[in-house]
Amino acid sequence: MKLKKKAKRIIIILLLVIVVLLGYLFINENFLGKSKPKEVKIVNKIDKYGYNLKDSKTKKYHKMFDELKKILSEDELDEEEYVKKISEMFIYDFYSLNDKTAKTDIGGVDFVYSGALENFLVKAEDTYYKYVESNIYGNRNQSLPTVSEIEITNVSQEAFAYGDKTDEKAYIVEATWDYADEAFSKYQKSAKLIFIHDGDKLSLVELQ
């Protein structure tokens, strides 16, 4: 008789555990696969220059990409217009955090010189992107900045040494920008960007 009572208690406890577990699984949609991470797709490319447009980018960035594609498709490339456009795109993509899925989702990487990319990513994660919360499942409530207006204030060319090389006609671009929300008015709003000739394209080698 005692063994039967003990067996009943074990069965009741197991049933309670199962009920609690099922309840938890139904509440947490991620376990049921109802809220899977969104797959990012590349929707446009400029193959010659290695530039890719992801569907996760904003409409404003999509427009910038189309403008860049037009500049690069001209029979005679206007390098100054090219460097201005990629400066705008880098600033918008790097300093806008609201569309990023995590602190590792660094913006502007398409424009960074490959030899400086690793250091760039580490520094970005440790500084500007450090406190970006994950939004893989689209449920983030964190308030983050979005760049609004960008102004290229000056473009010049001068010799610039990097590694064991020197680009005699590197581009020095100075720019300022604002944020869509005044709450971020104290964030960085100006920079100097240095681009070098890197094969067919111009690549960002230093950000000041």
PDB file of C-alpha atoms in Angstrom:
ATOM      1  CA  MET A   1       0.000   0.000   0.000  1.00  0.00           C
ATOM      2  CA  LYS A   2       2.796   2.409   0.860  1.00  0.00           C
ATOM      3  CA  LEU A   3       4.554   1.647  -2.407  1.00  0.00           C
ATOM      4  CA  LYS A   4       1.399   2.490  -4.379  1.00  0.00           C
ATOM      5  CA  LYS A   5       1.051   5.873  -2.629  1.00  0.00           C
ATOM      6  CA  LYS A   6       4.694   6.647  -3.330  1.00  0.00           C
ATOM      7  CA  ALA A   7       4.251   5.684  -6.985  1.00  0.00           C
ATOM      8  CA  LYS A   8       1.217   7.979  -7.246  1.00  0.00           C
ATOM      9  CA  ARG A   9       3.199  10.888  -5.764  1.00  0.00           C
ATOM     10  CA  ILE A  10       6.002  10.336  -8.289  1.00  0.00           C
ATOM     11  CA  ILE A  11       3.503  10.276 -11.148  1.00  0.00           C
ATOM     12  CA  ILE A  12       1.848  13.491  -9.907  1.00  0.00           C
ATOM     13  CA  ILE A  13       5.222  15.234  -9.606  1.00  0.00           C
ATOM     14  CA  LEU A  14       6.214  14.128 -13.096  1.00  0.00           C
ATOM     15  CA  LEU A  15       2.905  15.345 -14.503  1.00  0.00           C
ATOM     16  CA  LEU A  16       3.385  18.726 -12.800  1.00  0.00           C
ATOM     17  CA  VAL A  17       6.885  19.004 -14.243  1.00  0.00           C
ATOM     18  CA  ILE A  18       5.575  18.166 -17.720  1.00  0.00           C
ATOM     19  CA  VAL A  19       2.757  20.734 -17.429  1.00  0.00           C
ATOM     20  CA  VAL A  20       5.174  23.453 -16.285  1.00  0.00           C
ATOM     21  CA  LEU A  21       7.613  22.602 -19.074  1.00  0.00           C
ATOM     22  CA  LEU A  22       4.909  22.625 -21.749  1.00  0.00           C
ATOM     23  CA  GLY A  23       3.594  25.928 -20.444  1.00  0.00           C
ATOM     24  CA  TYR A  24       7.066  27.420 -20.655  1.00  0.00           C
ATOM     25  CA  LEU A  25       7.546  26.172 -24.194  1.00  0.00           C
ATOM     26  CA  PHE A  26       4.227  27.616 -25.334  1.00  0.00           C
ATOM     27  CA  ILE A  27       5.013  30.998 -23.754  1.00  0.00           C
ATOM     28  CA  ASN A  28       8.511  31.156 -25.168  1.00  0.00           C
ATOM     29  CA  GLU A  29       7.958  31.252 -28.936  1.00  0.00           C
ATOM     30  CA  ASN A  30      11.637  30.925 -29.671  1.00  0.00           C
ATOM     31  CA  PHE A  31      11.625  27.308 -28.480  1.00  0.00           C
ATOM     32  CA  LEU A  32       8.713  26.530 -30.754  1.00  0.00           C
ATOM     33  CA  GLY A  33      10.396  28.107 -33.744  1.00  0.00           C
ATOM     34  CA  LYS A  34       7.667  30.719 -34.196  1.00  0.00           C
ATOM     35  CA  SER A  35      10.166  33.551 -33.818  1.00  0.00           C
ATOM     36  CA  LYS A  36      13.196  32.540 -35.807  1.00  0.00           C
ATOM     37  CA  PRO A  37      16.053  34.915 -36.603  1.00  0.00           C
ATOM     38  CA  LYS A  38      15.360  36.724 -39.860  1.00  0.00           C
ATOM     39  CA  GLU A  39      17.579  35.558 -42.693  1.00  0.00           C
ATOM     40  CA  VAL A  40      19.427  38.477 -44.261  1.00  0.00           C
ATOM     41  CA  LYS A  41      19.549  38.409 -48.056  1.00  0.00           C
ATOM     42  CA  ILE A  42      21.692  40.309 -50.545  1.00  0.00           C
ATOM     43  CA  VAL A  43      19.357  42.104 -52.936  1.00  0.00           C
ATOM     44  CA  ASN A  44      21.810  44.103 -55.044  1.00  0.00           C
ATOM     45  CA  LYS A  45      25.511  44.033 -55.873  1.00  0.00           C
ATOM     46  CA  ILE A  46      28.276  46.020 -57.526  1.00  0.00           C
ATOM     47  CA  ASP A  47      30.517  43.070 -58.286  1.00  0.00           C
ATOM     48  CA  LYS A  48      33.557  44.926 -59.623  1.00  0.00           C
ATOM     49  CA  TYR A  49      33.896  46.835 -56.358  1.00  0.00           C
ATOM     50  CA  GLY A  50      32.678  44.172 -53.946  1.00  0.00           C
ATOM     51  CA  TYR A  51      29.739  46.208 -52.639  1.00  0.00           C
ATOM     52  CA  ASN A  52      26.636  44.329 -51.456  1.00  0.00           C
ATOM     53  CA  LEU A  53      23.198  45.616 -50.476  1.00  0.00           C
ATOM     54  CA  LYS A  54      21.337  43.631 -47.807  1.00  0.00           C
ATOM     55  CA  ASP A  55      17.548  43.609 -47.502  1.00  0.00           C
ATOM     56  CA  SER A  56      17.911  44.614 -43.837  1.00  0.00           C
ATOM     57  CA  LYS A  57      19.155  48.085 -44.799  1.00  0.00           C
ATOM     58  CA  THR A  58      16.853  51.095 -44.660  1.00  0.00           C
ATOM     59  CA  LYS A  59      15.152  52.701 -47.655  1.00  0.00           C
ATOM     60  CA  LYS A  60      17.538  55.637 -47.349  1.00  0.00           C
ATOM     61  CA  TYR A  61      20.557  53.354 -47.636  1.00  0.00           C
ATOM     62  CA  HIS A  62      18.953  51.545 -50.588  1.00  0.00           C
ATOM     63  CA  LYS A  63      18.664  54.910 -52.340  1.00  0.00           C
ATOM     64  CA  MET A  64      22.308  55.712 -51.590  1.00  0.00           C
ATOM     65  CA  PHE A  65      23.340  52.344 -53.014  1.00  0.00           C
ATOM     66  CA  ASP A  66      21.445  53.034 -56.239  1.00  0.00           C
ATOM     67  CA  GLU A  67      23.156  56.436 -56.485  1.00  0.00           C
ATOM     68  CA  LEU A  68      26.565  54.821 -55.968  1.00  0.00           C
ATOM     69  CA  LYS A  69      25.817  52.220 -58.632  1.00  0.00           C
ATOM     70  CA  LYS A  70      24.970  54.979 -61.092  1.00  0.00           C
ATOM     71  CA  ILE A  71      28.206  56.851 -60.330  1.00  0.00           C
ATOM     72  CA  LEU A  72      30.261  53.700 -60.850  1.00  0.00           C
ATOM     73  CA  SER A  73      28.501  52.790 -64.093  1.00  0.00           C
ATOM     74  CA  GLU A  74      29.512  55.992 -65.894  1.00  0.00           C
ATOM     75  CA  ASP A  75      31.961  55.635 -68.805  1.00  0.00           C
ATOM     76  CA  GLU A  76      34.353  58.022 -67.071  1.00  0.00           C
ATOM     77  CA  LEU A  77      34.497  57.674 -63.298  1.00  0.00           C
ATOM     78  CA  ASP A  78      34.239  60.884 -61.277  1.00  0.00           C
ATOM     79  CA  GLU A  79      36.408  59.909 -58.307  1.00  0.00           C
ATOM     80  CA  GLU A  80      35.387  62.885 -56.202  1.00  0.00           C
ATOM     81  CA  GLU A  81      31.701  62.051 -56.548  1.00  0.00           C
ATOM     82  CA  TYR A  82      32.568  58.429 -55.814  1.00  0.00           C
ATOM     83  CA  VAL A  83      34.452  59.249 -52.605  1.00  0.00           C
ATOM     84  CA  LYS A  84      31.728  61.645 -51.472  1.00  0.00           C
ATOM     85  CA  LYS A  85      29.030  59.010 -51.912  1.00  0.00           C
ATOM     86  CA  ILE A  86      30.884  56.233 -50.096  1.00  0.00           C
ATOM     87  CA  SER A  87      31.724  58.677 -47.298  1.00  0.00           C
ATOM     88  CA  GLU A  88      28.006  59.393 -46.882  1.00  0.00           C
ATOM     89  CA  MET A  89      27.176  55.704 -46.996  1.00  0.00           C
ATOM     90  CA  PHE A  90      29.851  54.780 -44.483  1.00  0.00           C
ATOM     91  CA  ILE A  91      28.766  57.500 -42.031  1.00  0.00           C
ATOM     92  CA  TYR A  92      25.101  56.586 -42.346  1.00  0.00           C
ATOM     93  CA  ASP A  93      25.683  52.845 -42.024  1.00  0.00           C
ATOM     94  CA  PHE A  94      28.320  52.950 -39.286  1.00  0.00           C
ATOM     95  CA  TYR A  95      26.823  55.587 -36.993  1.00  0.00           C
ATOM     96  CA  SER A  96      23.186  54.450 -37.355  1.00  0.00           C
ATOM     97  CA  LEU A  97      22.675  51.712 -34.775  1.00  0.00           C
ATOM     98  CA  ASN A  98      18.905  51.282 -34.800  1.00  0.00           C
ATOM     99  CA  ASP A  99      18.941  48.868 -37.759  1.00  0.00           C
ATOM    100  CA  LYS A 100      21.746  46.690 -36.370  1.00  0.00           C
ATOM    101  CA  THR A 101      20.913  43.232 -35.005  1.00  0.00           C
ATOM    102  CA  ALA A 102      23.748  43.031 -32.455  1.00  0.00           C
ATOM    103  CA  LYS A 103      27.018  44.651 -31.406  1.00  0.00           C
ATOM    104  CA  THR A 104      28.798  42.432 -33.938  1.00  0.00           C
ATOM    105  CA  ASP A 105      26.669  43.785 -36.804  1.00  0.00           C
ATOM    106  CA  ILE A 106      29.095  46.581 -37.697  1.00  0.00           C
ATOM    107  CA  GLY A 107      28.046  49.025 -40.398  1.00  0.00           C
ATOM    108  CA  GLY A 108      30.165  50.347 -43.264  1.00  0.00           C
ATOM    109  CA  VAL A 109      32.470  47.325 -43.565  1.00  0.00           C
ATOM    110  CA  ASP A 110      32.158  47.219 -47.382  1.00  0.00           C
ATOM    111  CA  PHE A 111      34.138  50.451 -47.546  1.00  0.00           C
ATOM    112  CA  VAL A 112      36.962  49.592 -45.130  1.00  0.00           C
ATOM    113  CA  TYR A 113      40.409  48.639 -46.426  1.00  0.00           C
ATOM    114  CA  SER A 114      40.926  44.884 -45.984  1.00  0.00           C
ATOM    115  CA  GLY A 115      44.272  45.387 -44.235  1.00  0.00           C
ATOM    116  CA  ALA A 116      42.593  47.523 -41.558  1.00  0.00           C
ATOM    117  CA  LEU A 117      39.307  45.621 -41.275  1.00  0.00           C
ATOM    118  CA  GLU A 118      40.141  43.296 -38.367  1.00  0.00           C
ATOM    119  CA  ASN A 119      41.331  46.138 -36.162  1.00  0.00           C
ATOM    120  CA  PHE A 120      38.356  48.252 -37.237  1.00  0.00           C
ATOM    121  CA  LEU A 121      35.861  45.561 -36.198  1.00  0.00           C
ATOM    122  CA  VAL A 122      37.497  44.951 -32.803  1.00  0.00           C
ATOM    123  CA  LYS A 123      37.629  48.657 -32.027  1.00  0.00           C
ATOM    124  CA  ALA A 124      34.007  49.214 -33.109  1.00  0.00           C
ATOM    125  CA  GLU A 125      32.745  46.356 -30.914  1.00  0.00           C
ATOM    126  CA  ASP A 126      34.686  47.667 -27.921  1.00  0.00           C
ATOM    127  CA  THR A 127      33.536  51.285 -28.319  1.00  0.00           C
ATOM    128  CA  TYR A 128      30.605  52.605 -30.359  1.00  0.00           C
ATOM    129  CA  TYR A 129      28.803  49.247 -30.696  1.00  0.00           C
ATOM    130  CA  LYS A 130      29.625  47.976 -27.207  1.00  0.00           C
ATOM    131  CA  TYR A 131      26.173  48.410 -25.664  1.00  0.00           C
ATOM    132  CA  VAL A 132      24.004  47.479 -28.666  1.00  0.00           C
ATOM    133  CA  GLU A 133      21.575  44.825 -27.458  1.00  0.00           C
ATOM    134  CA  SER A 134      20.676  41.828 -29.608  1.00  0.00           C
ATOM    135  CA  ASN A 135      17.655  42.187 -31.872  1.00  0.00           C
ATOM    136  CA  ILE A 136      17.922  38.828 -33.606  1.00  0.00           C
ATOM    137  CA  TYR A 137      14.279  38.021 -32.785  1.00  0.00           C
ATOM    138  CA  GLY A 138      12.998  41.558 -33.398  1.00  0.00           C
ATOM    139  CA  ASN A 139      11.984  42.201 -29.790  1.00  0.00           C
ATOM    140  CA  ARG A 140      14.549  44.820 -28.727  1.00  0.00           C
ATOM    141  CA  ASN A 141      13.225  47.876 -26.841  1.00  0.00           C
ATOM    142  CA  GLN A 142      16.535  49.758 -26.707  1.00  0.00           C
ATOM    143  CA  SER A 143      16.596  53.298 -28.098  1.00  0.00           C
ATOM    144  CA  LEU A 144      19.419  53.706 -30.630  1.00  0.00           C
ATOM    145  CA  PRO A 145      20.547  56.483 -33.004  1.00  0.00           C
ATOM    146  CA  THR A 146      19.819  56.881 -36.702  1.00  0.00           C
ATOM    147  CA  VAL A 147      21.817  59.347 -38.788  1.00  0.00           C
ATOM    148  CA  SER A 148      19.699  61.876 -40.647  1.00  0.00           C
ATOM    149  CA  GLU A 149      21.388  64.656 -42.653  1.00  0.00           C
ATOM    150  CA  ILE A 150      25.022  64.311 -43.784  1.00  0.00           C
ATOM    151  CA  GLU A 151      27.142  67.114 -45.194  1.00  0.00           C
ATOM    152  CA  ILE A 152      30.498  66.628 -46.895  1.00  0.00           C
ATOM    153  CA  THR A 153      32.311  69.817 -45.916  1.00  0.00           C
ATOM    154  CA  ASN A 154      35.648  69.293 -47.669  1.00  0.00           C
ATOM    155  CA  VAL A 155      37.437  66.927 -50.033  1.00  0.00           C
ATOM    156  CA  SER A 156      41.164  67.106 -50.705  1.00  0.00           C
ATOM    157  CA  GLN A 157      43.999  64.911 -51.921  1.00  0.00           C
ATOM    158  CA  GLU A 158      47.437  64.376 -50.430  1.00  0.00           C
ATOM    159  CA  ALA A 159      50.058  61.686 -49.939  1.00  0.00           C
ATOM    160  CA  PHE A 160      49.195  59.149 -47.242  1.00  0.00           C
ATOM    161  CA  ALA A 161      51.443  56.355 -45.963  1.00  0.00           C
ATOM    162  CA  TYR A 162      49.927  53.090 -44.766  1.00  0.00           C
ATOM    163  CA  GLY A 163      51.919  49.965 -43.952  1.00  0.00           C
ATOM    164  CA  ASP A 164      54.878  49.937 -46.335  1.00  0.00           C
ATOM    165  CA  LYS A 165      52.966  51.770 -49.081  1.00  0.00           C
ATOM    166  CA  THR A 166      52.102  55.358 -49.908  1.00  0.00           C
ATOM    167  CA  ASP A 167      49.166  56.634 -51.924  1.00  0.00           C
ATOM    168  CA  GLU A 168      50.289  59.930 -53.422  1.00  0.00           C
ATOM    169  CA  LYS A 169      46.707  60.970 -54.119  1.00  0.00           C
ATOM    170  CA  ALA A 170      44.727  59.646 -51.168  1.00  0.00           C
ATOM    171  CA  TYR A 171      41.402  61.357 -50.467  1.00  0.00           C
ATOM    172  CA  ILE A 172      40.810  63.245 -47.220  1.00  0.00           C
ATOM    173  CA  VAL A 173      37.088  63.740 -46.637  1.00  0.00           C
ATOM    174  CA  GLU A 174      35.658  65.914 -43.865  1.00  0.00           C
ATOM    175  CA  ALA A 175      32.008  65.516 -42.948  1.00  0.00           C
ATOM    176  CA  THR A 176      29.379  66.463 -40.395  1.00  0.00           C
ATOM    177  CA  TRP A 177      26.001  64.901 -39.651  1.00  0.00           C
ATOM    178  CA  ASP A 178      22.941  65.000 -37.400  1.00  0.00           C
ATOM    179  CA  TYR A 179      20.738  62.342 -35.806  1.00  0.00           C
ATOM    180  CA  ALA A 180      17.016  61.878 -36.328  1.00  0.00           C
ATOM    181  CA  ASP A 181      16.391  62.007 -32.564  1.00  0.00           C
ATOM    182  CA  GLU A 182      17.640  64.936 -30.455  1.00  0.00           C
ATOM    183  CA  ALA A 183      18.293  62.473 -27.634  1.00  0.00           C
ATOM    184  CA  PHE A 184      21.533  61.579 -29.436  1.00  0.00           C
ATOM    185  CA  SER A 185      22.695  65.135 -30.092  1.00  0.00           C
ATOM    186  CA  LYS A 186      25.791  64.602 -27.928  1.00  0.00           C
ATOM    187  CA  TYR A 187      26.953  61.628 -30.011  1.00  0.00           C
ATOM    188  CA  GLN A 188      29.812  62.070 -32.487  1.00  0.00           C
ATOM    189  CA  LYS A 189      28.726  64.345 -35.325  1.00  0.00           C
ATOM    190  CA  SER A 190      31.861  64.980 -37.354  1.00  0.00           C
ATOM    191  CA  ALA A 191      34.781  63.009 -38.728  1.00  0.00           C
ATOM    192  CA  LYS A 192      37.704  62.963 -41.114  1.00  0.00           C
ATOM    193  CA  LEU A 193      37.851  59.935 -43.396  1.00  0.00           C
ATOM    194  CA  ILE A 194      40.948  58.910 -45.358  1.00  0.00           C
ATOM    195  CA  PHE A 195      40.507  56.797 -48.493  1.00  0.00           C
ATOM    196  CA  ILE A 196      43.293  55.159 -50.491  1.00  0.00           C
ATOM    197  CA  HIS A 197      43.300  53.728 -53.998  1.00  0.00           C
ATOM    198  CA  ASP A 198      42.831  49.989 -53.619  1.00  0.00           C
ATOM    199  CA  GLY A 199      42.808  48.398 -57.054  1.00  0.00           C
ATOM    200  CA  ASP A 200      39.675  49.578 -58.856  1.00  0.00           C
ATOM    201  CA  LYS A 201      38.093  51.019 -55.734  1.00  0.00           C
ATOM    202  CA  LEU A 202      38.685  53.521 -52.970  1.00  0.00           C
ATOM    203  CA  SER A 203      38.941  52.069 -49.459  1.00  0.00           C
ATOM    204  CA  LEU A 204      38.679  53.676 -46.037  1.00  0.00           C
ATOM    205  CA  VAL A 205      42.004  53.265 -44.260  1.00  0.00           C
ATOM    206  CA  GLU A 206      41.616  55.672 -41.364  1.00  0.00           C
ATOM    207  CA  LEU A 207      38.733  57.275 -39.464  1.00  0.00           C
ATOM    208  CA  GLN A 208      39.450  60.292 -37.261  1.00  0.00           C
TER     209      GLN A 208
END
